[in-house]
Tab-separated table of C-alpha atoms (C1' of nucleotides) in Angstrom:
chain	number	residue	atom	x	y	z
N	22	MET	CA	176.339	33.738	164.536
N	23	LEU	CA	178.248	30.615	164.819
N	24	PHE	CA	182.006	30.217	164.272
N	25	ALA	CA	184.033	27.161	163.512
N	26	LEU	CA	187.715	27.349	164.237
N	27	VAL	CA	189.612	24.949	162.019
N	28	ASP	CA	193.244	24.510	163.289
N	29	CYS	CA	195.773	22.179	161.599
N	30	ASN	CA	197.247	19.720	164.044
N	31	ASN	CA	201.072	20.250	164.526
N	32	PHE	CA	201.047	21.943	161.237
N	33	TYR	CA	204.778	22.102	160.319
N	34	CYS	CA	205.370	18.541	161.333
N	35	SER	CA	202.292	17.439	159.443
N	36	CYS	CA	203.595	19.117	156.299
N	37	GLU	CA	206.938	17.361	156.574
N	38	LYS	CA	205.145	14.039	157.046
N	39	VAL	CA	203.073	14.256	153.910
N	40	PHE	CA	205.816	13.509	151.477
N	41	TYR	CA	207.724	11.347	153.947
N	42	PRO	CA	205.208	8.828	155.160
N	43	ALA	CA	207.791	6.623	156.982
N	44	LEU	CA	207.633	9.322	159.603
N	45	GLU	CA	204.100	8.206	160.611
N	46	GLY	CA	204.015	7.337	164.238
N	47	LYS	CA	207.637	8.629	164.777
N	48	PRO	CA	208.615	11.726	166.835
N	49	VAL	CA	209.225	14.626	164.498
N	50	VAL	CA	210.326	18.331	165.404
N	51	VAL	CA	210.867	21.480	163.318
N	52	LEU	CA	213.278	24.074	164.291
N	53	SER	CA	213.290	27.811	164.295
N	54	ASN	CA	215.441	29.844	161.820
N	55	ASN	CA	219.152	29.336	162.309
N	56	ASP	CA	218.076	25.753	163.758
N	57	GLY	CA	217.800	27.358	167.004
N	58	CYS	CA	214.666	26.425	168.986
N	59	ILE	CA	211.837	23.754	168.829
N	60	ILE	CA	208.902	25.427	167.148
N	61	ALA	CA	206.821	22.447	166.159
N	62	ARG	CA	206.380	18.875	167.576
N	63	SER	CA	204.532	15.780	166.392
N	64	GLU	CA	202.387	14.125	169.012
N	65	GLU	CA	205.126	11.571	169.562
N	66	ALA	CA	207.702	14.260	170.188
N	67	LYS	CA	205.388	15.777	172.800
N	68	GLN	CA	205.080	12.453	174.472
N	69	ALA	CA	208.834	12.218	174.557
N	70	GLY	CA	208.913	15.216	176.853
N	71	ILE	CA	210.176	17.783	174.171
N	72	LYS	CA	208.855	21.195	175.119
N	73	MET	CA	207.930	24.086	172.873
N	74	GLY	CA	210.454	26.807	172.225
N	75	VAL	CA	213.468	25.134	174.042
N	76	PRO	CA	216.850	25.507	172.400
N	77	VAL	CA	217.727	22.456	170.537
N	78	PHE	CA	221.145	22.226	172.021
N	79	GLU	CA	219.625	21.735	175.411
N	80	ILE	CA	217.860	18.589	174.606
N	81	GLU	CA	220.152	16.731	172.315
N	82	GLU	CA	220.255	13.748	174.634
N	83	LEU	CA	216.454	13.449	174.494
N	84	ILE	CA	216.526	13.770	170.635
N	85	ASP	CA	219.178	10.894	170.471
N	86	ARG	CA	217.299	8.802	172.922
N	87	HIS	CA	214.012	8.864	171.233
N	88	ASN	CA	215.315	9.005	167.695
N	89	VAL	CA	213.581	12.214	166.922
N	90	HIS	CA	213.533	13.334	163.366
N	91	VAL	CA	214.722	16.929	163.114
N	92	PHE	CA	213.890	19.406	160.322
N	93	SER	CA	214.948	22.871	159.560
N	94	THR	CA	212.184	25.356	159.031
N	95	ASN	CA	210.952	25.126	155.350
N	96	TYR	CA	208.722	28.051	155.056
N	97	ALA	CA	208.157	27.733	151.336
N	98	LEU	CA	206.708	24.300	151.898
N	99	TYR	CA	204.412	25.367	154.857
N	100	GLY	CA	203.144	28.460	153.004
N	101	ASP	CA	202.302	26.338	150.031
N	102	PHE	CA	200.372	23.826	152.106
N	103	SER	CA	198.662	26.582	153.990
N	104	GLN	CA	197.218	27.830	150.686
N	105	ARG	CA	196.001	24.385	149.785
N	106	VAL	CA	194.235	23.972	153.143
N	107	MET	CA	192.603	27.418	153.033
N	108	SER	CA	191.303	27.094	149.403
N	109	THR	CA	189.734	23.683	150.310
N	110	LEU	CA	188.012	25.425	153.246
N	111	ALA	CA	186.896	28.281	151.125
N	112	GLU	CA	185.045	25.795	148.902
N	113	LEU	CA	182.991	24.560	151.911
N	114	VAL	CA	181.669	27.754	153.437
N	115	PRO	CA	180.227	31.046	152.205
N	116	ASP	CA	182.550	33.007	154.291
N	117	MET	CA	185.793	32.712	156.157
N	118	GLU	CA	188.720	34.542	157.753
N	119	ILE	CA	192.261	33.198	157.607
N	120	TYR	CA	193.652	33.891	160.936
N	121	SER	CA	197.156	32.495	160.740
N	122	ILE	CA	199.256	30.180	158.546
N	123	ASP	CA	197.465	27.095	159.952
N	124	GLU	CA	194.204	28.402	161.290
N	125	ALA	CA	190.845	29.830	159.885
N	126	PHE	CA	187.458	30.957	161.345
N	127	LEU	CA	184.634	29.750	159.227
N	128	ASP	CA	181.071	31.197	159.306
N	129	VAL	CA	178.979	28.219	159.844
N	130	SER	CA	175.621	29.882	160.586
N	131	PHE	CA	174.108	28.709	157.416
N	132	LYS	CA	173.983	25.058	158.828
N	133	LYS	CA	171.188	23.828	161.109
N	134	PRO	CA	172.354	23.063	164.533
N	135	GLU	CA	171.754	19.381	164.211
N	136	GLU	CA	173.951	19.267	161.068
N	137	LEU	CA	176.973	21.030	162.620
N	138	GLU	CA	178.645	18.063	164.126
N	139	ALA	CA	178.502	16.102	160.910
N	140	PHE	CA	179.605	19.102	158.894
N	141	GLY	CA	182.739	19.377	161.030
N	142	ARG	CA	183.580	15.842	160.242
N	143	THR	CA	183.021	16.597	156.502
N	144	ILE	CA	185.401	19.369	156.836
N	145	ARG	CA	188.116	17.351	158.483
N	146	GLU	CA	187.782	14.449	155.991
N	147	THR	CA	187.875	16.810	152.931
N	148	VAL	CA	191.000	18.750	154.093
N	149	MET	CA	192.746	15.367	154.828
N	150	LYS	CA	191.711	14.068	151.340
N	151	HIS	CA	192.851	17.171	149.502
N	152	THR	CA	195.978	18.039	151.345
N	153	GLY	CA	196.968	15.190	153.819
N	154	ILE	CA	196.940	17.617	156.672
N	155	PRO	CA	194.946	16.650	159.841
N	156	VAL	CA	192.834	19.371	161.411
N	157	SER	CA	190.699	19.836	164.587
N	158	ILE	CA	187.474	21.967	164.760
N	159	GLY	CA	185.850	23.872	167.505
N	160	ILE	CA	182.310	25.220	166.818
N	161	ALA	CA	180.660	27.915	169.089
N	162	ALA	CA	178.863	31.179	169.336
N	163	THR	CA	182.089	33.409	169.574
N	164	LYS	CA	185.678	33.175	168.472
N	165	THR	CA	186.850	32.671	172.069
N	166	LEU	CA	184.488	29.984	172.726
N	167	ALA	CA	185.278	28.186	169.385
N	168	LYS	CA	188.985	28.438	170.342
N	169	THR	CA	188.376	26.857	173.615
N	170	ALA	CA	186.313	24.035	172.000
N	171	ASN	CA	189.051	23.451	169.547
N	172	HIS	CA	191.562	23.102	172.203
N	173	LEU	CA	189.489	20.317	173.824
N	174	ALA	CA	188.769	18.733	170.522
N	175	LYS	CA	192.410	18.326	169.898
N	176	SER	CA	193.653	17.277	173.258
N	177	ASN	CA	190.738	14.955	174.078
N	178	ASP	CA	190.652	11.738	172.056
N	179	GLN	CA	186.803	11.216	172.787
N	180	TYR	CA	185.731	14.123	170.440
N	181	GLN	CA	187.766	12.775	167.569
N	182	GLY	CA	188.760	16.218	166.330
N	183	VAL	CA	185.376	17.943	166.399
N	184	LEU	CA	183.532	19.701	169.161
N	185	TYR	CA	180.451	21.760	169.017
N	186	LEU	CA	179.397	23.845	172.109
N	187	LYS	CA	175.494	23.657	171.398
N	188	ASP	CA	174.251	25.473	174.552
N	189	ASP	CA	175.279	27.276	177.669
N	190	LYS	CA	175.182	24.185	179.796
N	191	ASN	CA	177.290	22.305	177.341
N	192	SER	CA	179.832	25.096	177.108
N	193	GLU	CA	179.976	25.596	180.974
N	194	GLU	CA	180.874	21.986	181.343
N	195	MET	CA	183.734	22.320	178.821
N	196	LEU	CA	184.882	25.651	180.376
N	197	SER	CA	185.217	24.012	183.739
N	198	GLU	CA	187.638	21.514	182.316
N	199	THR	CA	189.831	24.281	180.815
N	200	ALA	CA	192.423	25.962	182.732
N	201	VAL	CA	192.309	29.858	182.423
N	202	LYS	CA	195.650	30.024	180.820
N	203	GLU	CA	194.195	28.108	177.955
N	204	VAL	CA	191.744	30.778	177.052
N	205	TRP	CA	192.637	32.819	173.865
N	206	GLY	CA	193.938	36.146	174.976
N	207	VAL	CA	195.247	34.997	178.414
N	208	GLY	CA	198.972	35.248	178.521
N	209	GLU	CA	201.565	35.036	181.471
N	210	LYS	CA	200.624	38.400	183.084
N	211	TYR	CA	196.757	37.911	182.943
N	212	GLU	CA	197.113	34.436	184.275
N	213	ALA	CA	199.072	35.703	187.219
N	214	PHE	CA	196.513	38.419	187.889
N	215	PHE	CA	193.610	35.824	187.691
N	216	LYS	CA	195.395	33.425	189.943
N	217	LYS	CA	195.542	36.112	192.616
N	218	ALA	CA	191.833	36.770	192.135
N	219	GLY	CA	191.048	33.203	192.575
N	220	ILE	CA	190.039	32.782	188.909
N	221	LEU	CA	191.570	29.430	187.882
N	222	SER	CA	189.281	27.737	185.314
N	223	ALA	CA	187.816	29.261	182.217
N	224	LEU	CA	184.406	28.869	183.807
N	225	ASP	CA	185.680	30.914	186.671
N	226	LEU	CA	186.477	33.632	184.190
N	227	LYS	CA	183.131	33.407	182.321
N	228	GLN	CA	181.400	33.960	185.826
N	229	ALA	CA	183.561	36.891	186.860
N	230	ASP	CA	182.191	40.447	186.975
N	231	PRO	CA	183.229	42.176	183.700
N	232	ASN	CA	183.330	45.515	185.224
N	233	ARG	CA	185.652	44.546	187.927
N	234	ILE	CA	187.946	42.753	185.231
N	235	ARG	CA	187.758	45.914	183.274
N	236	GLU	CA	189.051	48.038	186.051
N	237	HIS	CA	192.281	45.896	186.246
N	238	LEU	CA	192.678	44.747	182.654
N	239	GLY	CA	190.886	47.305	180.602
N	240	ILE	CA	188.644	46.568	177.651
N	241	VAL	CA	190.644	43.664	176.445
N	242	GLY	CA	190.014	41.822	179.707
N	243	GLN	CA	186.424	42.778	179.693
N	244	ARG	CA	185.947	41.356	176.145
N	245	LEU	CA	187.367	38.051	177.412
N	246	VAL	CA	184.514	37.702	179.781
N	247	LEU	CA	181.810	38.830	177.400
N	248	GLU	CA	183.091	36.439	174.688
N	249	LEU	CA	183.043	33.547	177.033
N	250	ASN	CA	179.339	34.499	177.815
N	251	GLY	CA	178.457	34.282	174.182
N	252	THR	CA	178.596	38.006	173.268
N	253	VAL	CA	180.449	38.538	170.107
N	254	CYS	CA	183.231	41.201	170.415
N	255	TYR	CA	185.315	39.949	167.590
N	256	PRO	CA	183.274	39.523	164.584
N	257	LEU	CA	184.467	37.608	161.474
N	258	ASN	CA	186.927	39.737	159.394
N	259	ASP	CA	186.755	38.370	155.952
N	260	ASN	CA	188.542	41.259	154.462
N	261	PRO	CA	191.838	41.725	156.394
N	262	ASP	CA	193.272	45.186	156.100
N	263	VAL	CA	196.601	45.681	154.293
N	264	LYS	CA	199.496	45.312	156.787
N	265	LYS	CA	200.441	48.363	158.918
N	266	GLU	CA	203.783	47.180	159.602
N	267	ILE	CA	206.256	44.853	157.708
N	268	CYS	CA	209.358	43.482	159.302
N	269	THR	CA	212.295	41.321	158.094
N	270	SER	CA	214.909	40.258	160.760
N	271	ARG	CA	217.267	37.317	161.215
N	272	SER	CA	219.931	36.030	163.441
N	273	PHE	CA	223.167	35.506	161.725
N	274	GLY	CA	224.680	32.162	161.107
N	275	HIS	CA	227.849	33.450	162.822
N	276	PRO	CA	228.553	36.590	164.732
N	277	ILE	CA	229.295	39.556	162.535
N	278	GLU	CA	232.158	42.080	163.490
N	279	THR	CA	232.804	44.109	160.272
N	280	TYR	CA	230.661	46.894	159.077
N	281	GLU	CA	230.696	45.506	155.501
N	282	GLU	CA	229.077	42.122	156.493
N	283	LEU	CA	226.541	43.835	158.674
N	284	GLU	CA	225.625	46.098	155.665
N	285	GLN	CA	225.286	43.245	153.321
N	286	ALA	CA	222.998	41.304	155.646
N	287	THR	CA	220.962	44.390	156.651
N	288	THR	CA	220.464	45.708	153.035
N	289	THR	CA	219.411	42.141	152.083
N	290	TYR	CA	216.564	42.441	154.685
N	291	ALA	CA	215.743	45.898	153.349
N	292	GLY	CA	215.348	44.366	149.916
N	293	LYS	CA	212.988	41.558	151.352
N	294	VAL	CA	210.850	44.280	152.990
N	295	ALA	CA	210.662	46.225	149.676
N	296	THR	CA	209.518	42.890	147.959
N	297	LYS	CA	206.847	42.219	150.554
N	298	LEU	CA	205.567	45.813	150.282
N	299	ARG	CA	205.268	45.514	146.765
N	300	ARG	CA	203.431	42.187	147.004
N	301	GLU	CA	200.963	43.905	149.278
N	302	LYS	CA	200.646	46.732	146.880
N	303	SER	CA	201.675	49.198	149.608
N	304	LEU	CA	203.947	52.071	150.238
N	305	ALA	CA	205.877	52.866	153.551
N	306	ASN	CA	206.619	56.346	154.986
N	307	SER	CA	209.205	55.370	157.621
N	308	MET	CA	211.787	52.658	158.561
N	309	LEU	CA	213.240	51.410	161.777
N	310	VAL	CA	216.588	49.648	161.591
N	311	PHE	CA	217.915	47.724	164.608
N	312	VAL	CA	221.058	45.858	165.420
N	313	MET	CA	221.980	43.736	168.447
N	314	THR	CA	224.631	41.537	169.940
N	315	ASN	CA	223.896	38.172	171.418
N	316	LYS	CA	222.136	38.561	174.614
N	317	TYR	CA	222.992	35.153	175.883
N	318	ALA	CA	226.789	35.389	175.288
N	319	ARG	CA	229.264	36.917	177.595
N	320	GLY	CA	231.099	40.007	176.354
N	321	PRO	CA	230.132	43.597	175.470
N	322	GLN	CA	226.455	44.059	174.764
N	323	TYR	CA	225.097	46.576	172.326
N	324	VAL	CA	221.375	47.026	171.249
N	325	ASN	CA	220.180	50.074	169.317
N	326	TYR	CA	217.884	51.256	166.673
N	327	LYS	CA	217.341	54.126	164.429
N	328	ILE	CA	214.035	55.592	162.778
N	329	VAL	CA	214.224	57.180	159.321
N	330	LYS	CA	211.318	59.088	157.910
N	331	PHE	CA	211.176	59.036	154.036
N	332	PRO	CA	210.570	62.267	152.207
N	333	GLY	CA	207.696	60.457	150.392
N	334	PRO	CA	206.069	57.060	150.579
N	335	THR	CA	207.916	54.374	148.637
N	336	ASN	CA	208.302	50.609	148.159
N	337	GLN	CA	211.343	50.783	146.047
N	338	THR	CA	214.347	48.420	146.789
N	339	ALA	CA	216.904	51.164	145.979
N	340	ALA	CA	215.302	53.578	148.204
N	341	LEU	CA	214.948	51.280	151.174
N	342	ILE	CA	218.588	50.111	150.871
N	343	HIS	CA	219.549	53.825	150.619
N	344	TYR	CA	217.979	54.776	153.965
N	345	ALA	CA	218.898	51.484	155.589
N	346	VAL	CA	222.414	52.348	155.008
N	347	ILE	CA	222.201	55.884	156.439
N	348	ALA	CA	220.703	54.393	159.620
N	349	LEU	CA	223.252	51.521	159.780
N	350	LYS	CA	226.181	53.902	159.392
N	351	ALA	CA	224.921	55.928	162.484
N	352	LEU	CA	224.240	52.735	164.458
N	353	TYR	CA	227.423	50.732	163.755
N	354	LYS	CA	230.021	50.598	166.473
N	355	LYS	CA	233.248	48.835	166.226
N	356	GLY	CA	234.239	46.191	168.754
N	357	PHE	CA	230.966	44.323	169.097
N	358	LYS	CA	229.853	40.896	167.854
N	359	TYR	CA	226.608	41.405	166.104
N	360	LYS	CA	224.121	38.469	166.327
N	361	LYS	CA	220.999	40.044	164.504
N	362	SER	CA	219.761	42.896	162.625
N	363	GLY	CA	216.403	43.926	161.185
N	364	ILE	CA	214.187	46.241	159.269
N	365	ILE	CA	210.598	47.257	160.111
N	366	VAL	CA	208.668	49.664	157.882
N	367	SER	CA	205.587	51.409	159.369
N	368	ASP	CA	203.155	54.070	158.509
N	369	VAL	CA	202.259	51.759	155.624
N	370	ILE	CA	199.530	52.924	153.189
N	371	PRO	CA	197.891	51.239	150.090
N	372	GLN	CA	199.500	52.148	146.781
N	373	SER	CA	196.101	52.559	145.013
N	374	GLY	CA	194.977	56.232	144.834
N	375	GLN	CA	198.522	57.315	145.559
N	376	GLN	CA	199.848	59.651	142.846
N	377	THR	CA	203.263	58.080	142.789
N	378	GLY	CA	206.071	60.315	141.537
N	379	LEU	CA	204.605	63.489	142.942
N	380	TRP	CA	207.040	63.768	145.875
N	381	ASP	CA	209.728	61.392	145.383
N	382	GLU	CA	212.138	60.641	142.694
N	383	THR	CA	212.240	56.948	143.641
N	384	GLN	CA	208.511	56.313	142.905
N	385	LYS	CA	208.757	57.719	139.318
N	386	PRO	CA	207.478	55.443	136.633
N	387	LYS	CA	211.103	54.981	135.118
N	388	ASN	CA	212.305	53.506	138.405
N	389	THR	CA	209.203	51.407	139.283
N	390	ARG	CA	209.416	49.735	135.701
N	391	LEU	CA	212.947	48.653	136.407
N	392	THR	CA	211.796	47.221	139.723
N	393	GLU	CA	208.823	45.376	138.061
N	394	VAL	CA	211.282	43.706	135.681
N	395	ILE	CA	213.717	42.602	138.461
N	396	ASP	CA	210.671	41.277	140.372
N	397	ARG	CA	209.466	39.250	137.343
N	398	ILE	CA	213.034	37.746	136.860
N	399	ASN	CA	213.350	36.831	140.506
N	400	GLU	CA	209.908	35.256	140.510
N	401	GLN	CA	210.600	33.039	137.535
N	402	GLU	CA	214.314	32.326	138.177
N	403	GLY	CA	214.452	32.259	141.971
N	404	ILE	CA	214.849	34.661	144.815
N	405	ASP	CA	217.835	37.102	144.448
N	406	THR	CA	218.738	36.091	140.943
N	407	VAL	CA	219.084	39.735	140.407
N	408	LYS	CA	219.990	41.983	143.326
N	409	PHE	CA	221.866	45.166	144.400
N	410	ALA	CA	225.689	44.898	144.573
N	411	ILE	CA	225.666	46.275	148.140
N	412	GLN	CA	223.708	43.193	149.224
N	413	GLY	CA	226.832	41.184	148.622
N	414	THR	CA	227.502	37.654	147.287
N	415	ASP	CA	229.326	36.113	150.146
N	416	GLU	CA	226.470	35.352	152.488
N	417	SER	CA	228.555	33.561	155.073
N	418	TRP	CA	226.350	35.323	157.490
N	419	LYS	CA	223.187	33.475	156.337
N	420	MET	CA	221.244	31.294	158.726
N	421	ARG	CA	222.072	27.702	159.415
N	422	GLN	CA	219.689	25.144	157.913
N	423	HIS	CA	221.262	21.737	158.316
N	424	ASN	CA	218.227	19.590	158.061
N	425	LEU	CA	216.122	21.377	155.279
N	426	SER	CA	213.558	19.004	153.585
N	427	PRO	CA	213.194	19.430	149.791
N	428	HIS	CA	210.866	22.240	148.397
N	429	TYR	CA	208.480	19.431	147.165
N	430	THR	CA	205.743	21.654	145.815
N	431	THR	CA	207.530	24.951	144.987
N	432	ARG	CA	210.691	23.961	143.126
N	433	TRP	CA	210.945	21.848	139.861
N	434	GLU	CA	214.171	20.127	140.944
N	435	ASP	CA	212.655	18.920	144.204
N	436	LEU	CA	209.556	17.233	142.609
N	437	LEU	CA	209.184	13.691	143.932
N	438	ILE	CA	209.715	11.012	141.557
N	439	VAL	CA	207.556	7.846	141.501
N	440	ASP	CA	209.269	4.556	140.447
N	441	LEU	CA	206.450	2.641	138.686
N	442	ASP	CA	208.576	-0.576	138.477
N	443	LYS	CA	209.055	-0.665	142.089
N	444	LEU	CA	205.457	0.128	142.809
N	445	GLY	CA	204.374	-2.671	140.388
N	446	LYS	CA	206.240	-5.315	142.353
N	447	LYS	CA	204.044	-4.480	145.435
U	5	DT	C1'	229.526	26.146	169.286
U	6	DC	C1'	224.137	26.581	169.585
U	7	DT	C1'	218.795	30.483	172.386
U	8	DG	C1'	213.023	32.397	165.995
U	9	DG	C1'	210.490	35.719	163.475
U	10	DG	C1'	206.327	38.431	162.219
U	11	DG	C1'	202.336	40.607	163.543
U	12	DT	C1'	198.001	43.219	166.105
U	13	DC	C1'	195.692	46.161	169.557
U	14	DC	C1'	195.304	49.066	173.651
U	15	DT	C1'	196.822	52.503	176.889
U	16	DA	C1'	199.131	56.205	179.086
U	17	DG	C1'	201.350	60.381	178.607
U	18	DG	C1'	203.326	64.272	176.143
U	19	DA	C1'	202.822	67.967	172.817
U	20	DC	C1'	199.787	70.970	171.016
U	21	DC	C1'	195.505	73.509	170.114
U	22	DC	C1'	191.617	76.768	171.641
I	15	DT	C1'	194.912	77.808	200.203
I	16	DC	C1'	195.090	78.843	195.688
I	17	DT	C1'	197.109	76.919	190.063
I	18	DG	C1'	190.975	76.267	183.835
I	19	DG	C1'	188.862	72.971	180.943
I	20	DG	C1'	188.465	70.231	177.165
I	21	DG	C1'	189.932	68.345	173.118
I	22	DT	C1'	193.082	65.739	169.172
I	23	DC	C1'	197.101	63.509	167.591
I	24	DC	C1'	201.128	60.872	168.078
I	25	DT	C1'	204.314	57.626	170.072
I	26	DA	C1'	206.482	54.165	173.032
I	27	DG	C1'	205.694	50.430	175.501
I	28	DG	C1'	203.058	46.397	177.091
I	29	DA	C1'	200.378	42.380	176.219
I	30	DC	C1'	199.132	38.991	173.455
I	31	DC	C1'	199.043	35.781	169.242
I	32	DC	C1'	200.771	32.108	166.039
DNA sequence: TCTGGGGTCCTAGGACCC
DNA sequence: TCTGGGGTCCTAGGACCC
């Protein structure tokens, strides 16, 4: 088995650049929801010393000094680019697993070893040609090794974006250059443990005794060692299961104090969760509702959650709103400045094979047909064209997005217009 | 003034059963 | 000094990922 990990470089920033070529060579960053933190950086922004995850207000000076272009997160744009990249990849290999919005594992076992490097370059060029997105590729015998190869391919110019770990000697060389923290699956806690045990490089970890690692870190740690040694513990999953949990939560644009506003926001999230459930063709059996104040602010703090079990599985907006309100009424306490709330549904099961309507009034055909009509209208006319009254129309709590780019590929009004006269003069 | 959001897997411990 | 043994299911929390 041979895996190729294809990873888009600075994905969100690269998406912003595609329709804004003047940004080429300039520092660019993309912010989290509510324009809070840095979640993506172009190479130039990294060189300017901007770190991942820092709150933007802490580095305003840096942004000014380097004239950094700042974008609010434009998920519609990135999601659409992701689909374009993934469908391009799907045409090049017999089998693949979409691992995240900007990464995929490809099965490249069908290629001869001597063809692999060239094939990697073909993949890069094709994705660039079809989508304008640059990618890096790591090829190796396990996912963990492919990840490591990818990391080197990206960070080391000499590989020009493609690195294939042909044999053990080759991969040991690479692993000795890689800090253990960079290994896929090693987080803060594991790194601290490894440091104490004298395991500093990825090679140290490869050569560690898997049984000893297992004693301390369990099977997850043992698999790390095995995968680095070329034993596949994580096979290609080309048929991902339906989601087991679905969540919608947001920080508010401003602190909320009244119950009514909190209810508008939270029932809006309940509606989003219901839509996601229906898109997955799934039903949920229970819901967790949480509210919290701003942990960074001074003043009284309150964090709480409530779990509601449904009488029968459902994906109906009206039902989810109903139960969210019950939970919220129990949770709400006067006198706090709420910063964030959210809905998580769990115990999610596929809709197919379910005899809907047997247990629960809400899943009866009469109700689901109404929902289908609403879904269709909202799909054609835009999100929340039709919504429930309790979700409100005020929306002053909505997140801030001061630097949002156009929805170039998903909204007619935002289509780019090309001026042929101007082009002709060039 | 301002600090993201959405997931998965594994484990330990409690409840319960015979 | 002694206090059974073996199993399943569920859940909360930890760790990690992008």
